[in-house]
Tab-separated table of C-alpha atoms in Angstrom:
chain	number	residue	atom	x	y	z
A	26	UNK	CA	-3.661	-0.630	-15.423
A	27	UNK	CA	-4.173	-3.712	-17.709
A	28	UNK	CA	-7.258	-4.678	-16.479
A	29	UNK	CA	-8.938	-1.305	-16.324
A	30	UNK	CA	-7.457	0.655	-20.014
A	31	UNK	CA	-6.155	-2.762	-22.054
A	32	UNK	CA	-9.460	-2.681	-23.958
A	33	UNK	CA	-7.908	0.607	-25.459
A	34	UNK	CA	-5.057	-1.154	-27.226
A	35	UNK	CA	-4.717	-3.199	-29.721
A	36	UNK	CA	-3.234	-5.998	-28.074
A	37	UNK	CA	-2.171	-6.865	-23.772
A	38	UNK	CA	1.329	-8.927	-23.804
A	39	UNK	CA	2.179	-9.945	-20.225
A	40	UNK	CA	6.134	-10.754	-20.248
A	41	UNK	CA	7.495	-12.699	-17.252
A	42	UNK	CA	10.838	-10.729	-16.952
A	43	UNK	CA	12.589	-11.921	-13.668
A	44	UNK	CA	14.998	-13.718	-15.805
A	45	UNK	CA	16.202	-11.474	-18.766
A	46	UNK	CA	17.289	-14.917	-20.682
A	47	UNK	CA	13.808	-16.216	-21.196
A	48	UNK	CA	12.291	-12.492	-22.876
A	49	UNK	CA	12.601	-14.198	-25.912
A	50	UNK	CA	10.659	-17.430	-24.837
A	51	UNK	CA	8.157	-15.572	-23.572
A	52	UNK	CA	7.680	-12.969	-26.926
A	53	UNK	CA	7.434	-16.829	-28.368
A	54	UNK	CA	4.880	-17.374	-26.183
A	55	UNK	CA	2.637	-13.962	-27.224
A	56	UNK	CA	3.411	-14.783	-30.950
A	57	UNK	CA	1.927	-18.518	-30.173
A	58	UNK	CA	-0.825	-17.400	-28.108
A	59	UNK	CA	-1.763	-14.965	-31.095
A	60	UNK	CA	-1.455	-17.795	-33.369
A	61	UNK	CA	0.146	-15.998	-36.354
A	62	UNK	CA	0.633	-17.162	-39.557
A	63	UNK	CA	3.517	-18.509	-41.446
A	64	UNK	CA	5.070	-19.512	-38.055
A	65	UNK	CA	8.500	-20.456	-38.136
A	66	UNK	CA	10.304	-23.162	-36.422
A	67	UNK	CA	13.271	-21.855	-34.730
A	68	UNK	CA	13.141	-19.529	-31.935
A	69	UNK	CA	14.852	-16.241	-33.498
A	70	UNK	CA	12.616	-16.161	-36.064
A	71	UNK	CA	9.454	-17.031	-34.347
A	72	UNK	CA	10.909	-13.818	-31.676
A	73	UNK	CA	10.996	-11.750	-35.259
A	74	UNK	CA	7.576	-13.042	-36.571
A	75	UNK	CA	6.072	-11.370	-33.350
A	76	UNK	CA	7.653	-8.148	-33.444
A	77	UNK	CA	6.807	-7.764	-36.502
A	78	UNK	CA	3.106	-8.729	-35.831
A	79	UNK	CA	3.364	-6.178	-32.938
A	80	UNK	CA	4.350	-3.739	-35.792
A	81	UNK	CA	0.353	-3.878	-37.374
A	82	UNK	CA	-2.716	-3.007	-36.197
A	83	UNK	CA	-2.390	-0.382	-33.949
A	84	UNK	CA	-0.862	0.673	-30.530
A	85	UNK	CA	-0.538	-2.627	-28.052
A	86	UNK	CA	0.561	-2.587	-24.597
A	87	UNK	CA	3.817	-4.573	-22.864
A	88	UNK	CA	4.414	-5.531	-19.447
A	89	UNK	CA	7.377	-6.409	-18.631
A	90	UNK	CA	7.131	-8.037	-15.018
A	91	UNK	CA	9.603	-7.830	-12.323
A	92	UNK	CA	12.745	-6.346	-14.895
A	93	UNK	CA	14.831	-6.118	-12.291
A	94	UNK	CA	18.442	-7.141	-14.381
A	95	UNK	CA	19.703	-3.352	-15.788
A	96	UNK	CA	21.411	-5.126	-18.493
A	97	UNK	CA	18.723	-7.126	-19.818
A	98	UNK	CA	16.868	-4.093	-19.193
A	99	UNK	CA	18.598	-2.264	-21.015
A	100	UNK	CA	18.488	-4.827	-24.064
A	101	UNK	CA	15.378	-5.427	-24.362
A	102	UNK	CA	13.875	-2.039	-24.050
A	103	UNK	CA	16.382	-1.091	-26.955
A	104	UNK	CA	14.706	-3.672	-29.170
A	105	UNK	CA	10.691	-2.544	-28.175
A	106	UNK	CA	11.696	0.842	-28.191
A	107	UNK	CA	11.079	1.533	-32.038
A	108	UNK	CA	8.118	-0.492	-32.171
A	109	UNK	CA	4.452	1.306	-31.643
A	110	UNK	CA	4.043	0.343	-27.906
A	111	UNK	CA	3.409	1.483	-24.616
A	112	UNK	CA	5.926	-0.085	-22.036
A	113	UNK	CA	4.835	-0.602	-18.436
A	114	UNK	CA	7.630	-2.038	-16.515
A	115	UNK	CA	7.269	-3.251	-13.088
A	116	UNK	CA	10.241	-3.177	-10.459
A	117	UNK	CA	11.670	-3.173	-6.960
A	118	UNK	CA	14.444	-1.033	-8.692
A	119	UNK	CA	14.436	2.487	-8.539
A	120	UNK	CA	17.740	3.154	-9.826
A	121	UNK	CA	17.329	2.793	-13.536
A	122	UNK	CA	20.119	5.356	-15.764
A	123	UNK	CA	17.976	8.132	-16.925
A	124	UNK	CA	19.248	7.798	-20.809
A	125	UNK	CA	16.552	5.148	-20.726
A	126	UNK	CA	14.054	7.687	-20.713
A	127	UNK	CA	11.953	5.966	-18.350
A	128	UNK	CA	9.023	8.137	-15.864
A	129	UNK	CA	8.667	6.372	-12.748
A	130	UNK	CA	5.688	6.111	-10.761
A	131	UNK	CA	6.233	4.900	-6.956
A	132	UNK	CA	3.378	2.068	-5.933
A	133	UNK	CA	3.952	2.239	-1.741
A	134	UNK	CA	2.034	-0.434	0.362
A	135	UNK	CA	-1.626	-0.135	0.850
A	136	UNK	CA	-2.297	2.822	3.916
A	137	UNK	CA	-4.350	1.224	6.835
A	138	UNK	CA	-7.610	2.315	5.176
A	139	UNK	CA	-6.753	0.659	1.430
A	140	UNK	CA	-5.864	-2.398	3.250
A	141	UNK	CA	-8.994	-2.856	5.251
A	142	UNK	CA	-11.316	-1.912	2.096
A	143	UNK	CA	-8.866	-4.612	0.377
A	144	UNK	CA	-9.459	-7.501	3.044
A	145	UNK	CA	-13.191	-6.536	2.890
A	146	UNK	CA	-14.156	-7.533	-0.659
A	147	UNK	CA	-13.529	-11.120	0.580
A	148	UNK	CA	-16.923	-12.266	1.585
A	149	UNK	CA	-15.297	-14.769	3.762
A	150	UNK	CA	-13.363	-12.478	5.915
A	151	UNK	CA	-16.993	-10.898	7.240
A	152	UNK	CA	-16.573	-13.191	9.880
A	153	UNK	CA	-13.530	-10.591	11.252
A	154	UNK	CA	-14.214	-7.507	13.061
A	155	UNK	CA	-12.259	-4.441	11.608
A	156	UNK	CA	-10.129	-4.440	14.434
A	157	UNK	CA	-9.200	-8.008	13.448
A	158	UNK	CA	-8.204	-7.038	9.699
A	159	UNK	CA	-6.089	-3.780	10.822
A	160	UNK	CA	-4.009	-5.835	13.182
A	161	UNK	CA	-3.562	-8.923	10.125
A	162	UNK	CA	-3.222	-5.548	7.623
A	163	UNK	CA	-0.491	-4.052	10.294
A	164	UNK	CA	0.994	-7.341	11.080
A	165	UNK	CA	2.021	-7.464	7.545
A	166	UNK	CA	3.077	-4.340	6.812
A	167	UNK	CA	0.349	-3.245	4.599
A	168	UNK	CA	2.030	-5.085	1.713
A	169	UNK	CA	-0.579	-5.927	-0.561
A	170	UNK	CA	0.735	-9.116	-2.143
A	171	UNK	CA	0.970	-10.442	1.698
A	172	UNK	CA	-2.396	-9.347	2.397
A	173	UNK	CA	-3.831	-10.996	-0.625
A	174	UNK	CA	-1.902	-14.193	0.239
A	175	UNK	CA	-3.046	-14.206	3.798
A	176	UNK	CA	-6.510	-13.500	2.577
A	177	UNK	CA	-6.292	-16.155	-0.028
A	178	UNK	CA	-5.853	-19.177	3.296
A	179	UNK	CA	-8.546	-17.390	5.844
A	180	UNK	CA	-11.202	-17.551	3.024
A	181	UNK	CA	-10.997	-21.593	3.025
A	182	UNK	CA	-9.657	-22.507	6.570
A	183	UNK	CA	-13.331	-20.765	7.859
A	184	UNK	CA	-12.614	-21.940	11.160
A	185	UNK	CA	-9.607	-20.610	11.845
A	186	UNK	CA	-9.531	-17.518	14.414
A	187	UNK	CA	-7.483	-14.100	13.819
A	188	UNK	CA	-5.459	-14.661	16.868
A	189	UNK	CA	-4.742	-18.253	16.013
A	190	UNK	CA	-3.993	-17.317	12.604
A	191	UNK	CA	-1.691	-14.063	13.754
A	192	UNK	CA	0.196	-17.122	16.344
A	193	UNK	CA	0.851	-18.841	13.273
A	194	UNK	CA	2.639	-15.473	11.840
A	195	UNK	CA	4.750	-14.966	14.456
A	196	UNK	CA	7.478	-17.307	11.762
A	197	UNK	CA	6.277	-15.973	9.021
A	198	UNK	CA	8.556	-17.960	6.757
A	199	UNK	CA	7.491	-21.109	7.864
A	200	UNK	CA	4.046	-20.351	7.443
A	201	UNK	CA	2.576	-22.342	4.580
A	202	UNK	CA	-0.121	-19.467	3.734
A	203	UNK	CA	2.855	-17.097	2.617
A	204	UNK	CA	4.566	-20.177	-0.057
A	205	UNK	CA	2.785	-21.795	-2.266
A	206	UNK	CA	-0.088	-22.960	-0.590
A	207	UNK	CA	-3.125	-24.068	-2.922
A	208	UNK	CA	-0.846	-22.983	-5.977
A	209	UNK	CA	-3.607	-24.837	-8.122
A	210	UNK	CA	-6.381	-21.788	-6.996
A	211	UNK	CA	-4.421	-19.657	-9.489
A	212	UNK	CA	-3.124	-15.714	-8.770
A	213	UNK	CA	-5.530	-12.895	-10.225
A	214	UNK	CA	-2.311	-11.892	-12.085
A	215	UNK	CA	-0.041	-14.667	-12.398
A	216	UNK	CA	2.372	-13.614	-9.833
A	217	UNK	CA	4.381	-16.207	-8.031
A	218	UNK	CA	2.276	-16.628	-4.711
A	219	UNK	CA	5.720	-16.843	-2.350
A	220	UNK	CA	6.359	-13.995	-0.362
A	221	UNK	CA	10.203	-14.862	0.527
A	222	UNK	CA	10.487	-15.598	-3.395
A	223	UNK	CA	9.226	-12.089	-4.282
A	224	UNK	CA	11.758	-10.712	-1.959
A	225	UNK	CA	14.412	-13.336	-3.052
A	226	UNK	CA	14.222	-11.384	-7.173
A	227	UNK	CA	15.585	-8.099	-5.224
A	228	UNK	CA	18.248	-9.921	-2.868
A	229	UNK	CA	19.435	-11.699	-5.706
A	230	UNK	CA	20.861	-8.608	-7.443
A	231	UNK	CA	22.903	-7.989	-4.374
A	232	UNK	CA	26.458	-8.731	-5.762
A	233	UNK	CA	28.452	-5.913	-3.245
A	234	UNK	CA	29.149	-8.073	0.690
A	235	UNK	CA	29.342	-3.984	1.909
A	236	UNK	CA	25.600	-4.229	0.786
A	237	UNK	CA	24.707	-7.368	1.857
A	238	UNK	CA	26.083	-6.773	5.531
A	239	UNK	CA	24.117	-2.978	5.437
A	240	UNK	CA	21.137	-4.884	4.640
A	241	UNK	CA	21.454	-7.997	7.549
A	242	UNK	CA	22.190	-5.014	9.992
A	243	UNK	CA	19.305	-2.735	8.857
A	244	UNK	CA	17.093	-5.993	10.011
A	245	UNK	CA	17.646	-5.288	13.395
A	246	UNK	CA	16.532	-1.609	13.361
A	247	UNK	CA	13.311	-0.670	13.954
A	248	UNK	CA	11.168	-0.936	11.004
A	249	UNK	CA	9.699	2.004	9.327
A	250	UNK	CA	12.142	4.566	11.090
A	251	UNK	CA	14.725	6.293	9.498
A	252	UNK	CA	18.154	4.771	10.440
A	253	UNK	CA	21.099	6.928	11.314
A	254	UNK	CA	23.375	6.105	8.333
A	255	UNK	CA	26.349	5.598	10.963
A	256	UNK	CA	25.137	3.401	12.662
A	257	UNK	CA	24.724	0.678	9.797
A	258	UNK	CA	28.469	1.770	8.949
A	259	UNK	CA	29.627	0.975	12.322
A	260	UNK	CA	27.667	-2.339	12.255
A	261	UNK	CA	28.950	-3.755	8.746
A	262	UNK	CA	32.594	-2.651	9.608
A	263	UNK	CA	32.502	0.308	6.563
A	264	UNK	CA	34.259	2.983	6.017
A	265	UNK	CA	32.513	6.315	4.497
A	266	UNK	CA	33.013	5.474	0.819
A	267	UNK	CA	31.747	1.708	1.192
A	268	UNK	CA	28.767	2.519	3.471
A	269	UNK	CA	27.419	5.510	0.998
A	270	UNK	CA	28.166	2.869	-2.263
A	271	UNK	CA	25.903	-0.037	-0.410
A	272	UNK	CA	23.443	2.459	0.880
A	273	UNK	CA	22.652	3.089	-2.559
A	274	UNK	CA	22.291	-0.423	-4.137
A	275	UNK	CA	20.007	-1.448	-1.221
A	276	UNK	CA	17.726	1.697	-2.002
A	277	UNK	CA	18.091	1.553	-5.965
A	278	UNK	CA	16.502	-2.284	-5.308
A	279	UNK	CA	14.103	-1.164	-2.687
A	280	UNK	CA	15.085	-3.531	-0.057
A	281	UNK	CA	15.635	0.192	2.080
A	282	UNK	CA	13.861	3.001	1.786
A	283	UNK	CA	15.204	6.882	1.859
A	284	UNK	CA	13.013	9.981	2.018
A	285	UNK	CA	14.926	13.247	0.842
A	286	UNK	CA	16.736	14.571	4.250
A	287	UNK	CA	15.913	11.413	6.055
A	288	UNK	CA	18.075	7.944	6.921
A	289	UNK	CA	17.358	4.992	5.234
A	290	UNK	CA	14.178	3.316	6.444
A	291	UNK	CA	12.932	-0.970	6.228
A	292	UNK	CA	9.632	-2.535	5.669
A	293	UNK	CA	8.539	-4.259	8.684
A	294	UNK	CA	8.650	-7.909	6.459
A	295	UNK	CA	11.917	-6.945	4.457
A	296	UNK	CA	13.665	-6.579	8.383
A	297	UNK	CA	12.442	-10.201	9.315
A	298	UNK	CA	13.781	-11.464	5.920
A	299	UNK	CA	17.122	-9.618	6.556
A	300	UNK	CA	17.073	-11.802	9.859
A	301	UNK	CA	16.213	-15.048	7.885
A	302	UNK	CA	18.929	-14.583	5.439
A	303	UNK	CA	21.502	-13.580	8.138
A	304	UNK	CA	20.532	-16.783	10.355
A	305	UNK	CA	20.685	-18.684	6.980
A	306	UNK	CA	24.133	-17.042	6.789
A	307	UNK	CA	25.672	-18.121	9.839
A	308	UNK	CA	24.196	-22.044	9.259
């Protein structure tokens, strides 16, 4: 969306949100980057001196990236809210209070067709057959930060096979394409290039055990199948109460899935991290 309609605002601010604490140091950033006048010296004024600047010109666009923390959330969208902007959040959650006034708009992974037209403008990849790039694309769920990762390490190890590469996969934590690797190549949109750390921003706001035990169980089901909700009671030791409670913090985060009239359902890559952090567990 920033790419493609920022030229029709006045200004693009991209805030790094995963930690509500450092909003402020990164509205200091926008203001520095804009290099405004009569800057001040101290933080909370230099956070003013940018809202205010925000406040002229015209109609600019905000991201916040990866808000995930309700409360800070909540905060911060009290403080932009009067200001002459349009707010594009971007979240795992799906559970924000409706008094925010929020309209969300679900991004799903890529279908099987989006991620083979997505591993094709690499010119690089040519070397694969299509059949090669749907199992990769299916092998990683047809989540497009994975595929763009993955994509990002076959375009300069040139000699590496599909099946070799898929081998490598089969731990796909320890693989060094999915953390990190080549950091200094950059990301298209600043996004941290770890997979697990992506995940790790949801799993994070996991306070409830009931939750955390749904979750470590729903890594053993099969993924992209709706779940009997029962059975993930039976399996974290729940009663009805408990079960329905952590049922919906795991879907307000998105680390589950629900469709209306359907059990709770995992991404094929959010059931192998459930198994990493439940083997991390019992260490």
């Amino acid at each position: 969306f920033a790419h493609r309609y920022g030229r029709f605002f006045h200004g693009v601010h991209w805030l790094d949100a995963r930690d509500p604490e450092a909003i402020e140091r990164e509205v200091v950033a926008c203001g520095a980057a804009m290099a405004l006048r009569d800057w001040p010296d101290k933080q909370p004024e230099q956070v003013a001196r940018t809202l205010c600047a925000w406040q002229e010109g015209g109609r600019r666009l905000v991201i916040l990236d990866n808000l995930e923390d309700l409360a800070g959330g909540r905060q911060w969208l009290g403080r932009l809210s009067g200001l002459p902007l349009c707010l594009l959040i971007t979240s795992r959650r799906t559970d924000w209070p409706a008094d925010l006034g929020l309209q969300p708009l679900s991004v799903p992974a890529f279908t099987p067709a989006e991620s083979r037209a997505f591993l094709r403008r690499r010119k690089e990849l040519e070397r694969f057959s299509d059949a090669e790039l749907d199992k990769l694309a299916a092998r990683l769920g047809h989540l497009p930060l994975a595929l763009e990762l993955a994509a990002r390490y076959l375009e300069r190890l040139t000699t590496l096979g599909m099946d070799d590469y898929l081998g490598h996969l089969r731990d796909i934590w320890a693989n060094e394409s999915m953390k990190h690797w080549r950091e200094e190549l950059g990301s298209p949109t600043g996004h941290d290039l770890n997979l697990m750390a992506t995940f790790a921003v949801s799993w994070e706001q996991v306070g409830d055990e009931a939750a955390r035990k749904v979750f470590m169980a729903a890594g053993h089901c099969e993924p992209n199948q709706p779940i009997p909700p029962e059975l993930l009671q039976r399996a974290a030791g729940l009663d009805d109460e408990e079960a329905a409670a952590a049922l919906d913090v795991l879907t307000g985060l998105s680390l589950l899935e629900r469709a209306p009239g359907a059990g709770p359902s995992v991404h094929p890559l959010l059931a192998e991290y459930a198994r990493a952090l439940e083997g991390a567990h019992k260490a």
